[in-house]
mmCIF file of C-alpha atoms in Angstrom:
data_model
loop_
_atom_site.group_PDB
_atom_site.id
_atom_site.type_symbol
_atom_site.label_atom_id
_atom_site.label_comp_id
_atom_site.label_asym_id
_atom_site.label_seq_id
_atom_site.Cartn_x
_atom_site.Cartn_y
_atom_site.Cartn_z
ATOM 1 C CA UNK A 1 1.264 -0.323 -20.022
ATOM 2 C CA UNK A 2 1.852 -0.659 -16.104
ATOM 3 C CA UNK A 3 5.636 -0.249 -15.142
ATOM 4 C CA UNK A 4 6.335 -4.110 -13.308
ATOM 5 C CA UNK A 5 8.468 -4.604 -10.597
ATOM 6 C CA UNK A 6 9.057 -8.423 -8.869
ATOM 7 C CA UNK A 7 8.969 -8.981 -4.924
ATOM 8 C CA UNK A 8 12.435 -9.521 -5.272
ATOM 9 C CA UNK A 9 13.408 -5.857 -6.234
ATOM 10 C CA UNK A 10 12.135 -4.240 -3.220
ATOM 11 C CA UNK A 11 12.746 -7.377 -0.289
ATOM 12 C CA UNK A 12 14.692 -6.097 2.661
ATOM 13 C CA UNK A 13 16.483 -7.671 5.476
ATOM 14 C CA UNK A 14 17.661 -5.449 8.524
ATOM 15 C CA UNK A 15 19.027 -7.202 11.528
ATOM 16 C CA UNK A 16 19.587 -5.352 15.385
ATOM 17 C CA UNK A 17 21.012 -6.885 18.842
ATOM 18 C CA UNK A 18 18.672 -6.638 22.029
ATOM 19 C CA UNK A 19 20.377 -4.096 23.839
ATOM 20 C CA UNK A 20 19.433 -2.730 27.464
ATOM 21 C CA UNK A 21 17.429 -0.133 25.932
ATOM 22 C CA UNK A 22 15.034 -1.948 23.967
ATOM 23 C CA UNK A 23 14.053 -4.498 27.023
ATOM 24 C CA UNK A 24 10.899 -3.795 29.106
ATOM 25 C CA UNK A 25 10.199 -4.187 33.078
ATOM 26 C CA UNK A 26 9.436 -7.575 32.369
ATOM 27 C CA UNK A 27 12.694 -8.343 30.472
ATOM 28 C CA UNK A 28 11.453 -8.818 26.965
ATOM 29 C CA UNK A 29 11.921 -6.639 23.603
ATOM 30 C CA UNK A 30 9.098 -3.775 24.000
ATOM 31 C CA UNK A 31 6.816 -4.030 21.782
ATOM 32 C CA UNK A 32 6.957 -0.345 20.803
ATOM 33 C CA UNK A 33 10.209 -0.767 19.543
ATOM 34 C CA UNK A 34 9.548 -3.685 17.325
ATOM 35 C CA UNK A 35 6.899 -1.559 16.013
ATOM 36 C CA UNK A 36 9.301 1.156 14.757
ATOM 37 C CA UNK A 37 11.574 -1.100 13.621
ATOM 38 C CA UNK A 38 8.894 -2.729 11.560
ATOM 39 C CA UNK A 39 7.480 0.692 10.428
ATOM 40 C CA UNK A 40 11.111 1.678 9.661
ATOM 41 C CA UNK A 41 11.260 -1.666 7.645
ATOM 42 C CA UNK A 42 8.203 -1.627 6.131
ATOM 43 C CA UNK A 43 8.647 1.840 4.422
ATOM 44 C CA UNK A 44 11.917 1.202 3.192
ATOM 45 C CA UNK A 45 10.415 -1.886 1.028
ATOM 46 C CA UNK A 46 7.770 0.624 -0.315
ATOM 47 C CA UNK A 47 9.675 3.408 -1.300
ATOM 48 C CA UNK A 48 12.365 0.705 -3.413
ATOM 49 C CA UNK A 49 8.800 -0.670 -4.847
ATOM 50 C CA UNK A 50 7.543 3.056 -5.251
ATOM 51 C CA UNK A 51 10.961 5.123 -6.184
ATOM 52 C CA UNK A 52 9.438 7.810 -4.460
ATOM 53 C CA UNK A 53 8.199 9.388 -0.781
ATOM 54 C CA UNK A 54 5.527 6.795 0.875
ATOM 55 C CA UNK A 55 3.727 7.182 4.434
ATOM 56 C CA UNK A 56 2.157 4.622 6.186
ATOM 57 C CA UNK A 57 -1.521 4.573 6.152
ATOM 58 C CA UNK A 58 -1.943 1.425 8.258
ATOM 59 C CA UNK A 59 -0.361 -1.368 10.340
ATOM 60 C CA UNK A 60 -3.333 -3.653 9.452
ATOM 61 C CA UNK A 61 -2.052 -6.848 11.130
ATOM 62 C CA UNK A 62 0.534 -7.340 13.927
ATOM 63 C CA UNK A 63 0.835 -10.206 15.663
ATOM 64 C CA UNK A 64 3.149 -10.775 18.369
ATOM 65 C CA UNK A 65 4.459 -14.566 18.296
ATOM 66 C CA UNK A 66 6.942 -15.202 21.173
ATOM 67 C CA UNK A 67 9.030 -12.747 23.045
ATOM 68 C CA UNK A 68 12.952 -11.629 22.112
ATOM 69 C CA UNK A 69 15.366 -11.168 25.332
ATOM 70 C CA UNK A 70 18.318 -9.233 25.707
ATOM 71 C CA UNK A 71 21.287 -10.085 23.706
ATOM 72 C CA UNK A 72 18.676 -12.122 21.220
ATOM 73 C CA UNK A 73 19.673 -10.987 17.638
ATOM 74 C CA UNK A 74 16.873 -10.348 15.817
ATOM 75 C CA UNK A 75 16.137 -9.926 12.207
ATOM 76 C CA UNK A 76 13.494 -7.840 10.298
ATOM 77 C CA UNK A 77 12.314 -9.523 6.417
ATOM 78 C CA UNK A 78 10.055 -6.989 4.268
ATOM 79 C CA UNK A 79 8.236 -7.832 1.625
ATOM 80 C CA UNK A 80 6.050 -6.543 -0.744
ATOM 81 C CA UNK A 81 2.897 -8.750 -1.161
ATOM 82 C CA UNK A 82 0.019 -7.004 -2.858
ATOM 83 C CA UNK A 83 -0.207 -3.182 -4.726
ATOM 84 C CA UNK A 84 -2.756 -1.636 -5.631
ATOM 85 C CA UNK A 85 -2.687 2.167 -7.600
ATOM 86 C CA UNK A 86 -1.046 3.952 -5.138
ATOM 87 C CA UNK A 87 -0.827 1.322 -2.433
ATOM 88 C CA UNK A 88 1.254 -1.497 -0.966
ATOM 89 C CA UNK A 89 1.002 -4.070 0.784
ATOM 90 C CA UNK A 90 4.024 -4.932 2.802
ATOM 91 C CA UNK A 91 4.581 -8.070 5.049
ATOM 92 C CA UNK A 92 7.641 -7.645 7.344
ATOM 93 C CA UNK A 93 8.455 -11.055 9.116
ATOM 94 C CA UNK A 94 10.780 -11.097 12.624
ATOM 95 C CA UNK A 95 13.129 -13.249 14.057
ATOM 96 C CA UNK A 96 15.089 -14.439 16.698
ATOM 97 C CA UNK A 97 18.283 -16.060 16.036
ATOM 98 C CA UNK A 98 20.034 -18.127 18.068
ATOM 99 C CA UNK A 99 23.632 -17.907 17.891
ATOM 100 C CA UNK A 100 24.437 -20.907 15.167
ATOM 101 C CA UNK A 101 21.809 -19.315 13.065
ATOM 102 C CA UNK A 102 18.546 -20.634 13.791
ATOM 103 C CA UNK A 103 15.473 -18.354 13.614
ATOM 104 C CA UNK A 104 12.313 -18.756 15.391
ATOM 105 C CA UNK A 105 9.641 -16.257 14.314
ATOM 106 C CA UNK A 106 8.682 -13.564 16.560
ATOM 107 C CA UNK A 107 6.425 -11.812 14.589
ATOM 108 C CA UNK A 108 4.541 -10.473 11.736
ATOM 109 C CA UNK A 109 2.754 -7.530 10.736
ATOM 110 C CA UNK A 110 1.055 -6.401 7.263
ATOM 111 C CA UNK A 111 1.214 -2.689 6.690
ATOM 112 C CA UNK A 112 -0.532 -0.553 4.272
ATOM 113 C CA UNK A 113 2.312 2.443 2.617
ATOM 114 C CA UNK A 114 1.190 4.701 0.159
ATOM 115 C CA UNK A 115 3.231 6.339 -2.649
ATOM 116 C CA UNK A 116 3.346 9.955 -2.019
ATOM 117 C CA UNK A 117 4.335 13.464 -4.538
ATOM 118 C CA UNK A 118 6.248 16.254 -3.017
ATOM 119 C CA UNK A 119 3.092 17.406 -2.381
ATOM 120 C CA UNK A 120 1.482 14.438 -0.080
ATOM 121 C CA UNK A 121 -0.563 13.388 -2.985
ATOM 122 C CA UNK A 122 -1.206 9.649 -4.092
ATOM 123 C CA UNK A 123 1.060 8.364 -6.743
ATOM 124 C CA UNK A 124 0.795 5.090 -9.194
ATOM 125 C CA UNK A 125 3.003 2.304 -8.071
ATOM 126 C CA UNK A 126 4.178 -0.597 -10.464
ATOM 127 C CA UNK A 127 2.428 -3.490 -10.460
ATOM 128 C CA UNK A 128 3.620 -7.116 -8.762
ATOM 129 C CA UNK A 129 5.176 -10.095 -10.652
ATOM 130 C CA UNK A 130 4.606 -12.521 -8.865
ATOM 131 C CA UNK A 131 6.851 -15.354 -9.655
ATOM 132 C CA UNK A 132 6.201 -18.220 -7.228
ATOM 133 C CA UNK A 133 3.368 -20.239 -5.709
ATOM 134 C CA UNK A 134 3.794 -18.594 -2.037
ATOM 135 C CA UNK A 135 4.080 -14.645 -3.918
ATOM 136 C CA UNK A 136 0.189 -15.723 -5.408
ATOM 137 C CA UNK A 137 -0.933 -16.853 -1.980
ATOM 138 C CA UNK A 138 0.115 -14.246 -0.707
ATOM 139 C CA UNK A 139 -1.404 -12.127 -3.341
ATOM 140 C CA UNK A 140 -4.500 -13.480 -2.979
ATOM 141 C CA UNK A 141 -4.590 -13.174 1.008
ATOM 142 C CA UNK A 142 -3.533 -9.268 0.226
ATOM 143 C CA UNK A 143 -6.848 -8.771 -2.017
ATOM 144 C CA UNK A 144 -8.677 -9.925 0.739
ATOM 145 C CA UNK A 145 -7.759 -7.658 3.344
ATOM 146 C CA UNK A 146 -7.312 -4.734 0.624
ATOM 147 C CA UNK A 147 -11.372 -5.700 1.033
ATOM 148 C CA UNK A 148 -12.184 -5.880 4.610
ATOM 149 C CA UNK A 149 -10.354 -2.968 4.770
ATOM 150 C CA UNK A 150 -12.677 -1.051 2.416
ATOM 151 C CA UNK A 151 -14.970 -2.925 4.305
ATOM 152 C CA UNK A 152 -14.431 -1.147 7.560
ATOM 153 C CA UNK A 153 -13.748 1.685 6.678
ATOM 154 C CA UNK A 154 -17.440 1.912 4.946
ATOM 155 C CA UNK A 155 -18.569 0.784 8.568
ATOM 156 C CA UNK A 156 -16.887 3.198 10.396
ATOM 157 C CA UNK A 157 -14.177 0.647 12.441
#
């Protein structure tokens, strides 16, 4: 029988201040940085899933929102939202919150992580419980693009 694990063993939360550093020429979070800090994110949810190495095979979604500014704190939720046999499906949800706690989202992204051996090779991942209404929906959405992206991959995109 399939080892089970529920979304809520693996869901992260990470949290960073907009510093000088992360701010582009046009005074906004760069995106690149979101990016790693999603990746970062993202890979941290699979490998609690997983209990073992992953790599990310694919940042299937990302979809910028609204910008973050300097000072903005901004938080990072991960999620795992679909598996397959030795693949996740992680959704990793940003913020910006204001200062008495309010969070307007910024972004969200979908990445692909696969659970890797010592020696890069493809390992089985526990299953999903899913144990509310919004964890099948988002099941469900997962299958599909676990799908279109056999899809095109078969078509060469």
């Amino acid at each position: 029988m399939k080892r089970m694990k529920k979304v809520s063993d693996s869901r992260t939360e990470q949290t960073y201040l907009i510093m000088q550093r992360h701010i582009n020429g046009y005074g906004r979070l760069f995106g690149g940085q979101l990016m790693m800090w999603i990746d970062e994110l993202g890979g941290i949810v699979a490998k609690r899933h997983a209990e073992c190495e992953i790599t990310t095979a694919c940042i299937d979604q990302l979809n910028f929102k609204t910008a973050a500014y300097l000072n903005d704190t901004v938080v990072l939720i991960g999620r795992l939202t679909y598996t397959g046999r030795t693949s996740m499906e992680v959704r990793v949800d940003t913020y910006a919150e204001s200062l008495q706690g309010w969070r307007r989202l910024i972004n969200t992204a979908y990445l692909v992580e696969v659970a890797i051996d010592e020696d890069g090779n493809g390992v089985e991942v526990p299953g999903l419980i899913r144990e509310t209404a919004e964890q099948e929906m988002e099941w469900e959405g997962g299958e599909k693009r676990y799908q279109l992206r056999k899809q095109r991959k078969r078509e060469g995109f």
